mmCIF file of C-alpha atoms in Angstrom:
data_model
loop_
_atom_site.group_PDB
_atom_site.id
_atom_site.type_symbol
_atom_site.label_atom_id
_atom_site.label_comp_id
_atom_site.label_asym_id
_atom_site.label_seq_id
_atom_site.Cartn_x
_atom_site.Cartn_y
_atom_site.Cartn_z
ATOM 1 C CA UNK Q 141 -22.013 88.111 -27.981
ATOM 2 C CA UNK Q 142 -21.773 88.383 -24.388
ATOM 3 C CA UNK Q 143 -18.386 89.888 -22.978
ATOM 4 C CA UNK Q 144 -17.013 88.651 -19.708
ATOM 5 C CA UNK Q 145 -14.417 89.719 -17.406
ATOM 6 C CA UNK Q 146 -11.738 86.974 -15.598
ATOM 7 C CA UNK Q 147 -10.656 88.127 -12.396
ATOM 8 C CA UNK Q 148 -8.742 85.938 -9.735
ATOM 9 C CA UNK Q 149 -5.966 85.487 -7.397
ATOM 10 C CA UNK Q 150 -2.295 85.260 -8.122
ATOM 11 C CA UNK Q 151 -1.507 82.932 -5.467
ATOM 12 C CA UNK Q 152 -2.883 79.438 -6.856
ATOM 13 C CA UNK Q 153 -0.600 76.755 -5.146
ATOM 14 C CA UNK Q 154 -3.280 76.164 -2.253
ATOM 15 C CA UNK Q 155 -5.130 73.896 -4.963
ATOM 16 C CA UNK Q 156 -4.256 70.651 -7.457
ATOM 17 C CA UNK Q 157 -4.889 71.559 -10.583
ATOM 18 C CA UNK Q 158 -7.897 69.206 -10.829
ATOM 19 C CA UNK Q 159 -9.830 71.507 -8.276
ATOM 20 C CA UNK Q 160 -8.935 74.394 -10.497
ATOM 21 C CA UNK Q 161 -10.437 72.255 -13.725
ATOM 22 C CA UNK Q 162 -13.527 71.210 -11.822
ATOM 23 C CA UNK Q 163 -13.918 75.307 -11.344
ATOM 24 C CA UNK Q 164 -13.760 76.204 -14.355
ATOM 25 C CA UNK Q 165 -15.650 73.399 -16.066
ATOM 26 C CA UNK Q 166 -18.699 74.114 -13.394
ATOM 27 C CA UNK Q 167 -18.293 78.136 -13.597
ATOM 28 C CA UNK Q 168 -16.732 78.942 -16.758
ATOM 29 C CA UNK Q 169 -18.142 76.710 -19.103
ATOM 30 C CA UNK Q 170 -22.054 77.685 -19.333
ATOM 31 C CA UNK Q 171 -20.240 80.792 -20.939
ATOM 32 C CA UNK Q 172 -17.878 79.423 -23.282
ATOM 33 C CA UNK Q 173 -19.698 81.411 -26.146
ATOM 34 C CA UNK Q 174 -18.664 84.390 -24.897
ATOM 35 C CA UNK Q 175 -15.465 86.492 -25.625
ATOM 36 C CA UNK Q 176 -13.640 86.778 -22.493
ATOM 37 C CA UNK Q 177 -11.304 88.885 -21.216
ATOM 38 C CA UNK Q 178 -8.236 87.829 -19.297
ATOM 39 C CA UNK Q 179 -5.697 89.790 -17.461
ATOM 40 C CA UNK Q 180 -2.260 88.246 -18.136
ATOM 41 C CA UNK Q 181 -0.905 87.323 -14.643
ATOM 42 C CA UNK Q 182 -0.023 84.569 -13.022
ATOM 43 C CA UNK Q 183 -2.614 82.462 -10.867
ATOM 44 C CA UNK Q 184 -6.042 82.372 -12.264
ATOM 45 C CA UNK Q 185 -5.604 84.960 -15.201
ATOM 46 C CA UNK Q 186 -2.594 82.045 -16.318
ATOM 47 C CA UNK Q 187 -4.819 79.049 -15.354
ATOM 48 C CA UNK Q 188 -8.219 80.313 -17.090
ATOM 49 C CA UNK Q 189 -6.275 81.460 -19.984
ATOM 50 C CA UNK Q 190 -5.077 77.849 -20.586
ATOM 51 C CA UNK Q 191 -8.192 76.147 -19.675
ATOM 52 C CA UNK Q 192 -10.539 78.461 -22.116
ATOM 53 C CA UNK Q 193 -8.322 78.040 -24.615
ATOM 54 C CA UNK Q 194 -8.310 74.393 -24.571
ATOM 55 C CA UNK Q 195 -11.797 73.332 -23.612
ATOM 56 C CA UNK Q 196 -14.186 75.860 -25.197
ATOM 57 C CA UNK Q 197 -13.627 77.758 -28.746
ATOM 58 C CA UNK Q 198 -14.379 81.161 -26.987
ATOM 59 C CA UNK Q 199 -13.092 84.284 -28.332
ATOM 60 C CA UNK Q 200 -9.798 85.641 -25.726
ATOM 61 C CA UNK Q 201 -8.367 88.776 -25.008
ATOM 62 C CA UNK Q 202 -5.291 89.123 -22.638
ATOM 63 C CA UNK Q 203 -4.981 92.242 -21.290
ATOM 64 C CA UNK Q 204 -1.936 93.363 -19.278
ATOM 65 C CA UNK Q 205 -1.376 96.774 -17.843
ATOM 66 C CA UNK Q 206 2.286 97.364 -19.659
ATOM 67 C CA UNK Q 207 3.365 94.646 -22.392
ATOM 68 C CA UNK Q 208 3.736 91.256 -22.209
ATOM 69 C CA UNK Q 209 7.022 91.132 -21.595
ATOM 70 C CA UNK Q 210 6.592 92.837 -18.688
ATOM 71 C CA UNK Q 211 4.579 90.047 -16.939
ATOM 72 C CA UNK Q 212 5.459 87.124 -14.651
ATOM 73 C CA UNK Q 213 7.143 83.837 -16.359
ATOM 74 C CA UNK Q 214 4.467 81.799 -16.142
ATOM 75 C CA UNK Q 215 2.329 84.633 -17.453
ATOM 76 C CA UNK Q 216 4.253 85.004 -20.385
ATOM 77 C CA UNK Q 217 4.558 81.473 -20.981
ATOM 78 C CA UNK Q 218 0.873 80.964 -20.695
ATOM 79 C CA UNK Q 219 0.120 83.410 -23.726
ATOM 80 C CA UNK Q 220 3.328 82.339 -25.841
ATOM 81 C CA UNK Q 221 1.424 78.373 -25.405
ATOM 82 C CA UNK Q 222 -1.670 79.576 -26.176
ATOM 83 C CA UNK Q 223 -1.109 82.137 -28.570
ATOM 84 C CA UNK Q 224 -3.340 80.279 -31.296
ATOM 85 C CA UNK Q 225 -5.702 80.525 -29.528
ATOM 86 C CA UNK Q 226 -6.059 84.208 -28.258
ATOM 87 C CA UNK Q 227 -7.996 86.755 -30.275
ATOM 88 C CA UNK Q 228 -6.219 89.958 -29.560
ATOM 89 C CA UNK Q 229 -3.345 90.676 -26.909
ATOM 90 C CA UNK Q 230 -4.085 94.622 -25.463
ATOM 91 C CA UNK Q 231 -1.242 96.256 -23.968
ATOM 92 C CA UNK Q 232 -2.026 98.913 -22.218
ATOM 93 C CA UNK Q 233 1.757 100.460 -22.207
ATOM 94 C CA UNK Q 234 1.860 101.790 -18.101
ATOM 95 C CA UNK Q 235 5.307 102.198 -17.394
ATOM 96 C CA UNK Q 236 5.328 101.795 -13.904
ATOM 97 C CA UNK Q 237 3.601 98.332 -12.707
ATOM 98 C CA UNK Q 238 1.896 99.243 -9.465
ATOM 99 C CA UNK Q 239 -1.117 99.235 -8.215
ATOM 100 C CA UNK Q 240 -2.590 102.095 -10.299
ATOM 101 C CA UNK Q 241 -1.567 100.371 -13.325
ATOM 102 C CA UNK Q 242 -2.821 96.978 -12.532
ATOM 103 C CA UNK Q 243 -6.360 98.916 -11.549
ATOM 104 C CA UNK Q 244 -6.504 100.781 -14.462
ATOM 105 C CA UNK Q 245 -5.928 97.092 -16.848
ATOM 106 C CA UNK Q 246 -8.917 95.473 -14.415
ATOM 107 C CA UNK Q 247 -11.523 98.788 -14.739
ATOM 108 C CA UNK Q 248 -10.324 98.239 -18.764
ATOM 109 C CA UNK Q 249 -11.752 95.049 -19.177
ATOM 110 C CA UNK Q 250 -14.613 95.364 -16.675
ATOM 111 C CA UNK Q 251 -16.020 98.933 -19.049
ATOM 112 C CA UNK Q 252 -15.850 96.167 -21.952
ATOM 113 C CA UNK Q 253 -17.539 93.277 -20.372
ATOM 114 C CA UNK Q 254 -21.208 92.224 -19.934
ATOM 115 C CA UNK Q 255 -20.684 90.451 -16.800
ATOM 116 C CA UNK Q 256 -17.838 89.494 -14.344
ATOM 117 C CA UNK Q 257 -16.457 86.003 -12.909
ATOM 118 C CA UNK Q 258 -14.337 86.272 -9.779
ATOM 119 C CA UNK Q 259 -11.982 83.838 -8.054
ATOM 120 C CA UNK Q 260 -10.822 85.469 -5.382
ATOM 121 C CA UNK Q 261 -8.902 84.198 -2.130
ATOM 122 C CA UNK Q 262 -11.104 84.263 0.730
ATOM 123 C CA UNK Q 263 -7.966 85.588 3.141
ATOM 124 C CA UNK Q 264 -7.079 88.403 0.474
ATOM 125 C CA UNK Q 265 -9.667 90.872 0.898
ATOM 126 C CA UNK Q 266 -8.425 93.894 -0.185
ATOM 127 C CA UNK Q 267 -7.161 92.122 -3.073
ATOM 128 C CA UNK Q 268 -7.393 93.496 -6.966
ATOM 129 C CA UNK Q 269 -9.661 90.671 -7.392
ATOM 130 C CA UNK Q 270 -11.640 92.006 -4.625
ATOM 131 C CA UNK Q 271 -11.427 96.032 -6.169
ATOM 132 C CA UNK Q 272 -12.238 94.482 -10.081
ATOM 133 C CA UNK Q 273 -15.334 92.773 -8.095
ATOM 134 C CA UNK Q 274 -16.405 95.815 -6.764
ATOM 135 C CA UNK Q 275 -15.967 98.152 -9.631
ATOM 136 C CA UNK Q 276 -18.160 95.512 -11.449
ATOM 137 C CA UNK Q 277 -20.788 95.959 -8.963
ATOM 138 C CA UNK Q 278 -20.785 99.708 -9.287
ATOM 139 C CA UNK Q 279 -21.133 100.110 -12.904
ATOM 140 C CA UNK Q 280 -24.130 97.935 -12.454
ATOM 141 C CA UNK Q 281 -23.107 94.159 -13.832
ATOM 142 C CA UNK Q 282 -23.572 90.888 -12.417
ATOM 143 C CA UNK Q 283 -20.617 89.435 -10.984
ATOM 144 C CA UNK Q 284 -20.139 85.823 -10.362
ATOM 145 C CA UNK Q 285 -17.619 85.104 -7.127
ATOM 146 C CA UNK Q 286 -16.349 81.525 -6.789
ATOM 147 C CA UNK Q 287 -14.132 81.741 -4.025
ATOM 148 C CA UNK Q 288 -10.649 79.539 -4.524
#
């Protein structure tokens, strides 16, 4: 099965939710028999996560770089609503949530992934998006960048 990595931008509001839909139906569907892997923040981790879980019958894994409940709101809300849905939840226990930690969750998923699918904001370029991206491209896997 092929493993893919989510990675996107926290800061969503720029778009309707229908853009966001017509993304992910055009980008993330041709892989919907894949087992994805999902960060658990807000923006695009939050957004994909509900999406997949209601549109394709993909496998999920949330990943977040201390526990659940140390993520955003809508973050947590997002993985208590689709909880059915979500293969495995990996907490990776940092205790300090900075960038290190948040680096060390993205490299996580991108060693277990096939392949990565980016959403990154165009004006956020040295963004974690941006650094998951990268690392993708120097372990050697295809990366697929829809900018939002």
């Amino acid at each position: 099965m092929r493993t893919v990595a989510i990675t996107g931008t926290r800061e969503t509001g720029h778009r309707d939710l229908d853009d966001y839909t017509s993304l992910f139906t055009a980008y993330l569907q041709p892989f919907a028999d894949s087992h994805f892997y999902i960060g658990g923040a807000k923006g695009i981790d939050s957004l994909s996560l509900i999406w997949l879980a209601g549109n394709t019958g993909a496998h999920i894994t949330v990943v977040v770089p201390g526990t659940v409940d140390h993520q955003p709101a809508e973050a947590r809300q997002a993985i208590a609503r689709m909880r059915n849905r979500i293969t495995d939840i990996v907490e990776l226990g940092a205790g300090e949530l900075h960038t290190p930690a948040f680096h060390a969750r993205n490299r996580w998923m991108v060693d277990r992934s096939s392949m990565t699918i980016g959403f990154p904001n165009a004006t956020e370029p040295g963004s974690g998006t941006w650094q998951t991206l990268n690392y993708t491209a120097q372990q050697g896997k295809p990366r697929l960048i829809v900018p939002v």
